[in-house]
Structure formats: C-alpha cells, structure tokens
Amino acid sequence: MHDLTAIVADITEEMLAAPDRGRPADYIPPLARVDVGKFGMAIVTLDGRVFTGGSADELFSLQSVSKVFALTLALGRVGDQLWNRVGREPSGSAFNSIVQLESERGIPRNPFINAGAIVVADVNLGRGAPRESLAEFTRFVRHLADDDTIAVDQEILKSESETGYRNLALANYMKSFGNLNRPPEDVLALYFGQCAIAMNCVQLAMAGRYLMAAGRIPDSGHRIVSAARARRINALMLTCGHYDASGDFAFRVGLPGKSGVGGGILAVAPGVASIAVWSAGLNAQGNSQLGTLALERLAVRTGWSVFDGMNVPGI
Ligand code: DON
C-alpha cells in the first residue's frame, strides 16, 4: 500500500522549496497578483479517502480546467453530434491560437483549446440566457464536487470580459464560418463565467471523481456519464489537455490531465484517484510549472500511469 500521506507531504515540501516557479498569467490582470510561492494538492481515492498538502483549501481561478466539465455537459446535451462542430485532435498550438481555424474552416481542433471551448459554450448556452446557463453550469460543478459553496469570482469575470479580445476574435471568426449559433458576446459571457469559477484543490479533486470511476460519483453511485464517455473524456484530457505540451505531459506524468491558467491541474488515475494540484506560476505553454512537476513526482512514487495498468497493489 502506498503511504499517500507521506508522498503528498514529501511532494508538497519539495514544491514549496522549488526555485523555478514559473510566472503567473498576466493577460487576465487579477491573475498576475496571485502568489507563486504557494502550492496546493489534493488526492481523493476511489474509496473516498482524501489526502491534502500545502494550500489545498485556498481558492484559485478554475480557468481552462472548467472545459472538462463544460464538455461533459455539452455531450449530455447533444451527444456525438458535438463532433460535427469540434475535432478530437491535439492542436500542437497555443491554447488561444487562431491559425488553424482558417484552414480548417472554423472547426476547432479539440474542445480544450479556447476556440473549441467557445463552441462547447455555444452548445451549453442552447437557447437560454447566459446568466441562467452559467447558473446551470455552476450547479453542475457543485453537484460534482458535492459542495454548494462553489461560485463564480466576479472580479475575474469582469476582468476577462473587459480584456478578452483574443477570445472575441476567435468567437467572431467561428461565427463567420457558421459554427456559432448564438451571438459571440452571449457565448463568451458563459465561457468567461465558467472560467471564472473559483475552486480549491479539494473541491476540484472531488469534482473529478466521476472520471476515475467510469462515469459515476463513487460514494453516491450517481451516474454523470456512461463509462464509455468517461473513457473518451479522459482520452481527450490525455491528448489535448495541456495544449502544445500535451505530449510532454503524457510523457512525464502519464495520466489524463487538464490545466488552467489559474495554475490548477485536474489529473485522473482511472479506477484509483482524482487529483488536483495548484500553483500559480506557469510554464511557457501556460500550464502550471510546479503543478506539472508535482504530478510527475506523484506518478513516479505511486506508479500510477494509464500506460502501465492501473491495478496498483494496495489501492
Ligand atoms: O480563455 C482564456 O484565455 C482563459 N479564460 C482560459 C485559458 C486557460 O486557462 C488556458 N490554460 N492553460
């Protein structure tokens, strides 16, 4: 049996002392103020044990990690029809890149780059008002995490709404190809809102439980998605969850993972654990520098890897 208490303590100690911490995102101004000295980590195992380290209770901005939950909702709404409007290939490009959209006629490469997530937000908006759709999204995340305190950070939402020109360009460009049903401003109101949800590592690891448990929340047995769909969401997280660093993440960590520019990463050890790490300093690809390193250390210490069978003794 792995001593997860000791492993989490060791990793946390190493991360708090690490000299190379990356830089916080600054294109959403309030994110630039977040202290890169902090590190948090939470592991929730299939049988419901919770292991925490560092600032595991501190709220951070969910940002692109929200794209996993948004994809889950959108697949519930329209099923595989989603794939007529969004691809399933790694982009090899930055999360906010516009270049492929022209040659690929407004169909984003995958649901985790910004363009893809904006199409997913259009699906989740449906015919509703952005405010109601955001409330529905927030309720969904609260249900996943079993925590009704989770909420949108209004300062982050306002800030990104005022500065999100690149996303507005992506949305307008896709609209010109007919790949958005609703006005770009309305779609972005939902998209920026889902990104502005604040969560801590414990809440995020709890929210990810259905992905380690074949689509069900383990303690209640409540089904969120089918086992096949959970497997596919995990596949997309592995191949596309870290943008142009997805290959490196698979190589170093070997688990499905989704990052956000708030510095959070949700990782899934199928059948074993849901893991959240947070540290606000980012690497060149916009993924948490120490979050990635912490997950690499965890994978080495536990042997958890989707490339090695998950029936690790003792868990
Ligand atoms: O749309 C954006 O640029 C942000 N709201 C989210 C980007 C993000 O988190 C990319 N992830 N590493």
GROMACS .gro file of N, CA, C and O in nm, residues 100-203:
model
  416
  100GLN      N    1  -0.511   2.774  -3.703
  100GLN     CA    2  -0.570   2.657  -3.769
  100GLN      C    3  -0.715   2.682  -3.811
  100GLN      O    4  -0.766   2.615  -3.900
  101LEU      N    5  -0.779   2.778  -3.747
  101LEU     CA    6  -0.921   2.798  -3.773
  101LEU      C    7  -0.948   2.837  -3.918
  101LEU      O    8  -1.054   2.805  -3.972
  102GLU      N    9  -0.855   2.905  -3.981
  102GLU     CA   10  -0.881   2.945  -4.120
  102GLU      C   11  -0.875   2.825  -4.212
  102GLU      O   12  -0.968   2.798  -4.287
  103SER      N   13  -0.766   2.747  -4.204
  103SER     CA   14  -0.754   2.633  -4.296
  103SER      C   15  -0.857   2.525  -4.265
  103SER      O   16  -0.897   2.448  -4.351
  104GLU      N   17  -0.902   2.519  -4.140
  104GLU     CA   18  -0.998   2.413  -4.102
  104GLU      C   19  -1.141   2.468  -4.094
  104GLU      O   20  -1.229   2.409  -4.033
  105ARG      N   21  -1.162   2.579  -4.156
  105ARG     CA   22  -1.294   2.638  -4.181
  105ARG      C   23  -1.381   2.650  -4.056
  105ARG      O   24  -1.498   2.611  -4.054
  106GLY      N   25  -1.319   2.704  -3.953
  106GLY     CA   26  -1.396   2.738  -3.833
  106GLY      C   27  -1.429   2.622  -3.743
  106GLY      O   28  -1.506   2.637  -3.647
  107ILE      N   29  -1.372   2.503  -3.771
  107ILE     CA   30  -1.394   2.386  -3.685
  107ILE      C   31  -1.270   2.371  -3.596
  107ILE      O   32  -1.163   2.333  -3.644
  108PRO      N   33  -1.280   2.401  -3.467
  108PRO     CA   34  -1.161   2.393  -3.381
  108PRO      C   35  -1.110   2.249  -3.368
  108PRO      O   36  -1.188   2.154  -3.374
  109ARG      N   37  -0.981   2.237  -3.347
  109ARG     CA   38  -0.919   2.104  -3.338
  109ARG      C   39  -0.974   2.017  -3.227
  109ARG      O   40  -0.986   1.896  -3.242
  110ASN      N   41  -1.001   2.075  -3.112
  110ASN     CA   42  -1.048   1.993  -2.999
  110ASN      C   43  -1.123   2.083  -2.899
  110ASN      O   44  -1.116   2.206  -2.908
  111PRO      N   45  -1.198   2.023  -2.806
  111PRO     CA   46  -1.281   2.104  -2.716
  111PRO      C   47  -1.206   2.173  -2.603
  111PRO      O   48  -1.267   2.243  -2.523
  112PHE      N   49  -1.074   2.156  -2.596
  112PHE     CA   50  -0.999   2.214  -2.485
  112PHE      C   51  -0.919   2.339  -2.524
  112PHE      O   52  -0.886   2.419  -2.436
  113ILE      N   53  -0.885   2.356  -2.653
  113ILE     CA   54  -0.831   2.487  -2.690
  113ILE      C   55  -0.946   2.588  -2.678
  113ILE      O   56  -1.064   2.551  -2.679
  114ASN      N   57  -0.911   2.716  -2.667
  114ASN     CA   58  -1.015   2.816  -2.643
  114ASN      C   59  -1.125   2.811  -2.749
  114ASN      O   60  -1.244   2.818  -2.716
  115ALA      N   61  -1.085   2.801  -2.877
  115ALA     CA   62  -1.186   2.803  -2.983
  115ALA      C   63  -1.285   2.687  -2.964
  115ALA      O   64  -1.407   2.706  -2.976
  116GLY      N   65  -1.234   2.571  -2.932
  116GLY     CA   66  -1.321   2.455  -2.911
  116GLY      C   67  -1.412   2.473  -2.792
  116GLY      O   68  -1.531   2.439  -2.794
  117ALA      N   69  -1.356   2.529  -2.686
  117ALA     CA   70  -1.436   2.551  -2.564
  117ALA      C   71  -1.544   2.657  -2.587
  117ALA      O   72  -1.650   2.654  -2.523
  118ILE      N   73  -1.518   2.749  -2.679
  118ILE     CA   74  -1.620   2.851  -2.711
  118ILE      C   75  -1.736   2.785  -2.787
  118ILE      O   76  -1.853   2.815  -2.761
  119VAL      N   77  -1.706   2.691  -2.876
  119VAL     CA   78  -1.813   2.616  -2.942
  119VAL      C   79  -1.892   2.534  -2.839
  119VAL      O   80  -2.015   2.529  -2.841
  120VAL      N   81  -1.820   2.472  -2.747
  120VAL     CA   82  -1.886   2.395  -2.640
  120VAL      C   83  -1.978   2.488  -2.558
  120VAL      O   84  -2.091   2.451  -2.523
  121ALA      N   85  -1.932   2.610  -2.531
  121ALA     CA   86  -2.015   2.706  -2.456
  121ALA      C   87  -2.140   2.742  -2.536
  121ALA      O   88  -2.249   2.758  -2.479
  122ASP      N   89  -2.126   2.752  -2.667
  122ASP     CA   90  -2.242   2.780  -2.753
  122ASP      C   91  -2.346   2.668  -2.740
  122ASP      O   92  -2.466   2.693  -2.732
  123VAL      N   93  -2.297   2.544  -2.734
  123VAL     CA   94  -2.387   2.429  -2.715
  123VAL      C   95  -2.455   2.438  -2.579
  123VAL      O   96  -2.577   2.421  -2.566
  124ASN      N   97  -2.376   2.467  -2.477
  124ASN     CA   98  -2.432   2.472  -2.341
  124ASN      C   99  -2.527   2.590  -2.322
  124ASN      O  100  -2.619   2.585  -2.240
  125LEU      N  101  -2.506   2.696  -2.398
  125LEU     CA  102  -2.596   2.812  -2.391
  125LEU      C  103  -2.732   2.773  -2.450
  125LEU      O  104  -2.836   2.817  -2.399
  126GLY      N  105  -2.728   2.688  -2.553
  126GLY     CA  106  -2.854   2.646  -2.615
  126GLY      C  107  -2.936   2.766  -2.655
  126GLY      O  108  -2.886   2.857  -2.722
  127ARG      N  109  -3.060   2.770  -2.609
  127ARG     CA  110  -3.145   2.887  -2.639
  127ARG      C  111  -3.159   2.976  -2.518
  127ARG      O  112  -3.240   3.069  -2.517
  128GLY      N  113  -3.083   2.946  -2.415
  128GLY     CA  114  -3.101   3.016  -2.287
  128GLY      C  115  -3.027   3.149  -2.281
  128GLY      O  116  -2.958   3.191  -2.374
  129ALA      N  117  -3.041   3.215  -2.167
  129ALA     CA  118  -2.969   3.339  -2.140
  129ALA      C  119  -2.837   3.303  -2.073
  129ALA      O  120  -2.830   3.206  -1.997
  130PRO      N  121  -2.731   3.380  -2.101
  130PRO     CA  122  -2.600   3.347  -2.042
  130PRO      C  123  -2.606   3.332  -1.890
  130PRO      O  124  -2.544   3.242  -1.834
  131ARG      N  125  -2.680   3.420  -1.825
  131ARG     CA  126  -2.684   3.416  -1.678
  131ARG      C  127  -2.740   3.283  -1.627
  131ARG      O  128  -2.686   3.222  -1.536
  132GLU      N  129  -2.849   3.238  -1.692
  132GLU     CA  130  -2.910   3.110  -1.649
  132GLU      C  131  -2.818   2.993  -1.682
  132GLU      O  132  -2.806   2.898  -1.605
  133SER      N  133  -2.753   2.999  -1.798
  133SER     CA  134  -2.665   2.889  -1.838
  133SER      C  135  -2.545   2.881  -1.744
  133SER      O  136  -2.499   2.772  -1.711
  134LEU      N  137  -2.496   2.997  -1.702
  134LEU     CA  138  -2.384   2.997  -1.608
  134LEU      C  139  -2.430   2.943  -1.472
  134LEU      O  140  -2.355   2.866  -1.408
  135ALA      N  141  -2.549   2.977  -1.432
  135ALA     CA  142  -2.602   2.923  -1.306
  135ALA      C  143  -2.615   2.771  -1.316
  135ALA      O  144  -2.583   2.698  -1.221
  136GLU      N  145  -2.660   2.723  -1.431
  136GLU     CA  146  -2.673   2.578  -1.451
  136GLU      C  147  -2.536   2.510  -1.446
  136GLU      O  148  -2.518   2.405  -1.384
  137PHE      N  149  -2.438   2.576  -1.510
  137PHE     CA  150  -2.302   2.520  -1.509
  137PHE      C  151  -2.248   2.514  -1.366
  137PHE      O  152  -2.190   2.414  -1.323
  138THR      N  153  -2.269   2.622  -1.291
  138THR     CA  154  -2.220   2.628  -1.153
  138THR      C  155  -2.288   2.519  -1.068
  138THR      O  156  -2.222   2.452  -0.988
  139ARG      N  157  -2.417   2.501  -1.089
  139ARG     CA  158  -2.489   2.394  -1.015
  139ARG      C  159  -2.430   2.258  -1.047
  139ARG      O  160  -2.416   2.172  -0.960
  140PHE      N  161  -2.396   2.238  -1.174
  140PHE     CA  162  -2.339   2.109  -1.215
  140PHE      C  163  -2.206   2.084  -1.143
  140PHE      O  164  -2.183   1.975  -1.089
  141VAL      N  165  -2.121   2.185  -1.139
  141VAL     CA  166  -1.991   2.169  -1.073
  141VAL      C  167  -2.010   2.148  -0.922
  141VAL      O  168  -1.941   2.065  -0.861
  142ARG      N  169  -2.105   2.220  -0.863
  142ARG     CA  170  -2.135   2.200  -0.720
  142ARG      C  171  -2.178   2.056  -0.694
  142ARG      O  172  -2.139   1.995  -0.594
  143HIS      N  173  -2.261   2.005  -0.783
  143HIS     CA  174  -2.308   1.867  -0.769
  143HIS      C  175  -2.191   1.770  -0.779
  143HIS      O  176  -2.178   1.677  -0.697
  144LEU      N  177  -2.104   1.791  -0.877
  144LEU     CA  178  -1.988   1.701  -0.895
  144LEU      C  179  -1.900   1.700  -0.770
  144LEU      O  180  -1.849   1.596  -0.729
  145ALA      N  181  -1.879   1.820  -0.714
  145ALA     CA  182  -1.789   1.833  -0.600
  145ALA      C  183  -1.860   1.808  -0.468
  145ALA      O  184  -1.794   1.802  -0.363
  146ASP      N  185  -1.992   1.799  -0.473
  146ASP     CA  186  -2.073   1.787  -0.352
  146ASP      C  187  -2.044   1.903  -0.257
  146ASP      O  188  -2.017   1.884  -0.138
  147ASP      N  189  -2.049   2.024  -0.313
  147ASP     CA  190  -2.014   2.143  -0.235
  147ASP      C  191  -2.088   2.264  -0.290
  147ASP      O  192  -2.055   2.315  -0.399
  148ASP      N  193  -2.187   2.311  -0.216
  148ASP     CA  194  -2.271   2.420  -0.264
  148ASP      C  195  -2.209   2.558  -0.247
  148ASP      O  196  -2.271   2.659  -0.280
  149THR      N  197  -2.087   2.564  -0.193
  149THR     CA  198  -2.025   2.695  -0.175
  149THR      C  199  -1.952   2.742  -0.301
  149THR      O  200  -1.909   2.857  -0.309
  150ILE      N  201  -1.934   2.653  -0.399
  150ILE     CA  202  -1.856   2.689  -0.519
  150ILE      C  203  -1.930   2.799  -0.597
  150ILE      O  204  -2.050   2.790  -0.620
  151ALA      N  205  -1.854   2.902  -0.638
  151ALA     CA  206  -1.917   3.018  -0.703
  151ALA      C  207  -1.822   3.085  -0.802
  151ALA      O  208  -1.701   3.060  -0.801
  152VAL      N  209  -1.880   3.171  -0.884
  152VAL     CA  210  -1.803   3.249  -0.980
  152VAL      C  211  -1.736   3.366  -0.908
  152VAL      O  212  -1.799   3.433  -0.827
  153ASP      N  213  -1.609   3.390  -0.939
  153ASP     CA  214  -1.537   3.507  -0.886
  153ASP      C  215  -1.569   3.625  -0.979
  153ASP      O  216  -1.524   3.630  -1.093
  154GLN      N  217  -1.647   3.718  -0.927
  154GLN     CA  218  -1.697   3.826  -1.013
  154GLN      C  219  -1.586   3.920  -1.061
  154GLN      O  220  -1.595   3.976  -1.170
  155GLU      N  221  -1.481   3.935  -0.981
  155GLU     CA  222  -1.372   4.024  -1.024
  155GLU      C  223  -1.301   3.966  -1.146
  155GLU      O  224  -1.269   4.035  -1.243
  156ILE      N  225  -1.275   3.835  -1.140
  156ILE     CA  226  -1.209   3.769  -1.254
  156ILE      C  227  -1.300   3.774  -1.377
  156ILE      O  228  -1.255   3.800  -1.489
  157LEU      N  229  -1.429   3.750  -1.355
  157LEU     CA  230  -1.523   3.752  -1.469
  157LEU      C  231  -1.523   3.889  -1.535
  157LEU      O  232  -1.515   3.901  -1.658
  158LYS      N  233  -1.530   3.992  -1.455
  158LYS     CA  234  -1.533   4.128  -1.509
  158LYS      C  235  -1.403   4.157  -1.585
  158LYS      O  236  -1.404   4.209  -1.697
  159SER      N  237  -1.292   4.118  -1.523
  159SER     CA  238  -1.163   4.147  -1.582
  159SER      C  239  -1.148   4.077  -1.718
  159SER      O  240  -1.105   4.138  -1.816
  160GLU      N  241  -1.183   3.949  -1.723
  160GLU     CA  242  -1.165   3.880  -1.851
  160GLU      C  243  -1.265   3.931  -1.954
  160GLU      O  244  -1.233   3.940  -2.074
  161SER      N  245  -1.385   3.969  -1.911
  161SER     CA  246  -1.484   4.024  -2.005
  161SER      C  247  -1.432   4.154  -2.067
  161SER      O  248  -1.461   4.185  -2.182
  162GLU      N  249  -1.354   4.228  -1.989
  162GLU     CA  250  -1.303   4.357  -2.038
  162GLU      C  251  -1.177   4.343  -2.123
  162GLU      O  252  -1.142   4.435  -2.197
  163THR      N  253  -1.106   4.231  -2.109
  163THR     CA  254  -0.976   4.220  -2.175
  163THR      C  255  -0.969   4.103  -2.275
  163THR      O  256  -0.865   4.085  -2.339
  164GLY      N  257  -1.078   4.030  -2.291
  164GLY     CA  258  -1.072   3.905  -2.370
  164GLY      C  259  -1.085   3.924  -2.520
  164GLY      O  260  -1.165   3.856  -2.585
  165TYR      N  261  -1.004   4.015  -2.574
  165TYR     CA  262  -1.016   4.045  -2.719
  165TYR      C  263  -0.983   3.925  -2.805
  165TYR      O  264  -1.041   3.905  -2.911
  166ARG      N  265  -0.887   3.847  -2.761
  166ARG     CA  266  -0.846   3.731  -2.842
  166ARG      C  267  -0.962   3.631  -2.852
  166ARG      O  268  -0.992   3.579  -2.960
  167ASN      N  269  -1.029   3.608  -2.741
  167ASN     CA  270  -1.143   3.515  -2.744
  167ASN      C  271  -1.258   3.572  -2.826
  167ASN      O  272  -1.329   3.498  -2.895
  168LEU      N  273  -1.274   3.703  -2.819
  168LEU     CA  274  -1.378   3.768  -2.901
  168LEU      C  275  -1.347   3.748  -3.049
  168LEU      O  276  -1.436   3.722  -3.131
  169ALA      N  277  -1.217   3.759  -3.082
  169ALA     CA  278  -1.176   3.737  -3.222
  169ALA      C  279  -1.205   3.593  -3.264
  169ALA      O  280  -1.261   3.568  -3.372
  170LEU      N  281  -1.169   3.498  -3.177
  170LEU     CA  282  -1.194   3.356  -3.209
  170LEU      C  283  -1.344   3.332  -3.230
  170LEU      O  284  -1.385   3.265  -3.325
  171ALA      N  285  -1.425   3.388  -3.141
  171ALA     CA  286  -1.569   3.366  -3.149
  171ALA      C  287  -1.627   3.429  -3.275
  171ALA      O  288  -1.706   3.367  -3.348
  172ASN      N  289  -1.585   3.552  -3.304
  172ASN     CA  290  -1.634   3.617  -3.426
  172ASN      C  291  -1.592   3.540  -3.551
  172ASN      O  292  -1.669   3.526  -3.646
  173TYR      N  293  -1.470   3.492  -3.548
  173TYR     CA  294  -1.418   3.420  -3.665
  173TYR      C  295  -1.499   3.291  -3.688
  173TYR      O  296  -1.537   3.259  -3.801
  174MET      N  297  -1.527   3.220  -3.580
  174MET     CA  298  -1.606   3.097  -3.596
  174MET      C  299  -1.750   3.129  -3.635
  174MET      O  300  -1.812   3.055  -3.712
  175LYS      N  301  -1.801   3.238  -3.584
  175LYS     CA  302  -1.936   3.282  -3.623
  175LYS      C  303  -1.941   3.305  -3.774
  175LYS      O  304  -2.038   3.270  -3.841
  176SER      N  305  -1.832   3.361  -3.829
  176SER     CA  306  -1.830   3.389  -3.974
  176SER      C  307  -1.833   3.261  -4.055
  176SER      O  308  -1.877   3.261  -4.169
  177PHE      N  309  -1.789   3.151  -3.996
  177PHE     CA  310  -1.796   3.021  -4.064
  177PHE      C  311  -1.927   2.947  -4.032
  177PHE      O  312  -1.947   2.833  -4.072
  178GLY      N  313  -2.011   3.009  -3.953
  178GLY     CA  314  -2.140   2.946  -3.918
  178GLY      C  315  -2.128   2.844  -3.806
  178GLY      O  316  -2.219   2.763  -3.786
  179ASN      N  317  -2.016   2.847  -3.731
  179ASN     CA  318  -2.000   2.746  -3.625
  179ASN      C  319  -2.038   2.797  -3.486
  179ASN      O  320  -2.004   2.734  -3.387
  180LEU      N  321  -2.107   2.909  -3.478
  180LEU     CA  322  -2.170   2.950  -3.352
  180LEU      C  323  -2.315   2.981  -3.382
  180LEU      O  324  -2.345   3.050  -3.480
  181ASN      N  325  -2.405   2.933  -3.299
  181ASN     CA  326  -2.547   2.963  -3.320
  181ASN      C  327  -2.586   3.097  -3.259
  181ASN      O  328  -2.667   3.168  -3.313
  182ARG      N  329  -2.527   3.126  -3.143
  182ARG     CA  330  -2.567   3.243  -3.067
  182ARG      C  331  -2.468   3.357  -3.088
  182ARG      O  332  -2.357   3.336  -3.136
  183PRO      N  333  -2.504   3.481  -3.052
  183PRO     CA  334  -2.412   3.593  -3.068
  183PRO      C  335  -2.282   3.571  -2.989
  183PRO      O  336  -2.288   3.522  -2.875
  184PRO      N  337  -2.167   3.605  -3.047
  184PRO     CA  338  -2.040   3.584  -2.977
  184PRO      C  339  -2.039   3.640  -2.835
  184PRO      O  340  -1.985   3.578  -2.744
  185GLU      N  341  -2.099   3.757  -2.815
  185GLU     CA  342  -2.098   3.819  -2.681
  185GLU      C  343  -2.168   3.730  -2.579
  185GLU      O  344  -2.125   3.718  -2.464
  186ASP      N  345  -2.279   3.668  -2.619
  186ASP     CA  346  -2.354   3.582  -2.526
  186ASP      C  347  -2.277   3.454  -2.497
  186ASP      O  348  -2.274   3.406  -2.383
  187VAL      N  349  -2.217   3.398  -2.601
  187VAL     CA  350  -2.140   3.274  -2.582
  187VAL      C  351  -2.023   3.301  -2.488
  187VAL      O  352  -1.995   3.224  -2.396
  188LEU      N  353  -1.957   3.416  -2.509
  188LEU     CA  354  -1.841   3.448  -2.425
  188LEU      C  355  -1.882   3.480  -2.281
  188LEU      O  356  -1.805   3.455  -2.189
  189ALA      N  357  -2.001   3.534  -2.263
  189ALA     CA  358  -2.047   3.561  -2.126
  189ALA      C  359  -2.051   3.429  -2.047
  189ALA      O  360  -2.011   3.424  -1.930
  190LEU      N  361  -2.097   3.322  -2.112
  190LEU     CA  362  -2.096   3.192  -2.045
  190LEU      C  363  -1.953   3.139  -2.032
  190LEU      O  364  -1.912   3.092  -1.924
  191TYR      N  365  -1.878   3.148  -2.140
  191TYR     CA  366  -1.740   3.094  -2.138
  191TYR      C  367  -1.654   3.164  -2.032
  191TYR      O  368  -1.585   3.098  -1.952
  192PHE      N  369  -1.657   3.296  -2.029
  192PHE     CA  370  -1.576   3.368  -1.928
  192PHE      C  371  -1.627   3.335  -1.787
  192PHE      O  372  -1.548   3.325  -1.693
  193GLY      N  373  -1.756   3.320  -1.773
  193GLY     CA  374  -1.813   3.287  -1.643
  193GLY      C  375  -1.768   3.151  -1.593
  193GLY      O  376  -1.730   3.136  -1.477
  194GLN      N  377  -1.769   3.051  -1.681
  194GLN     CA  378  -1.727   2.917  -1.636
  194GLN      C  379  -1.579   2.918  -1.598
  194GLN      O  380  -1.537   2.853  -1.502
  195CYS      N  381  -1.498   2.997  -1.674
  195CYS     CA  382  -1.354   3.006  -1.644
  195CYS      C  383  -1.330   3.077  -1.511
  195CYS      O  384  -1.229   3.052  -1.445
  196ALA      N  385  -1.422   3.167  -1.473
  196ALA     CA  386  -1.403   3.249  -1.353
  196ALA      C  387  -1.450   3.180  -1.225
  196ALA      O  388  -1.444   3.239  -1.117
  197ILE      N  389  -1.496   3.057  -1.235
  197ILE     CA  390  -1.532   2.984  -1.113
  197ILE      C  391  -1.408   2.968  -1.026
  197ILE      O  392  -1.298   2.942  -1.077
  198ALA      N  393  -1.426   2.989  -0.897
  198ALA     CA  394  -1.315   2.972  -0.801
  198ALA      C  395  -1.333   2.839  -0.729
  198ALA      O  396  -1.443   2.807  -0.683
  199MET      N  397  -1.225   2.763  -0.721
  199MET     CA  398  -1.229   2.634  -0.650
  199MET      C  399  -1.097   2.613  -0.580
  199MET      O  400  -0.996   2.672  -0.619
  200ASN      N  401  -1.098   2.525  -0.481
  200ASN     CA  402  -0.971   2.485  -0.422
  200ASN      C  403  -0.938   2.342  -0.464
  200ASN      O  404  -1.018   2.276  -0.534
  201CYS      N  405  -0.822   2.294  -0.425
  201CYS     CA  406  -0.777   2.162  -0.472
  201CYS      C  407  -0.871   2.050  -0.425
  201CYS      O  408  -0.898   1.956  -0.501
  202VAL      N  409  -0.920   2.061  -0.301
  202VAL     CA  410  -1.008   1.955  -0.252
  202VAL      C  411  -1.137   1.952  -0.336
  202VAL      O  412  -1.182   1.845  -0.381
  203GLN      N  413  -1.194   2.069  -0.358
  203GLN     CA  414  -1.318   2.076  -0.437
  203GLN      C  415  -1.295   2.023  -0.579
  203GLN      O  416  -1.379   1.952  -0.635
   0.00000   0.00000   0.00000
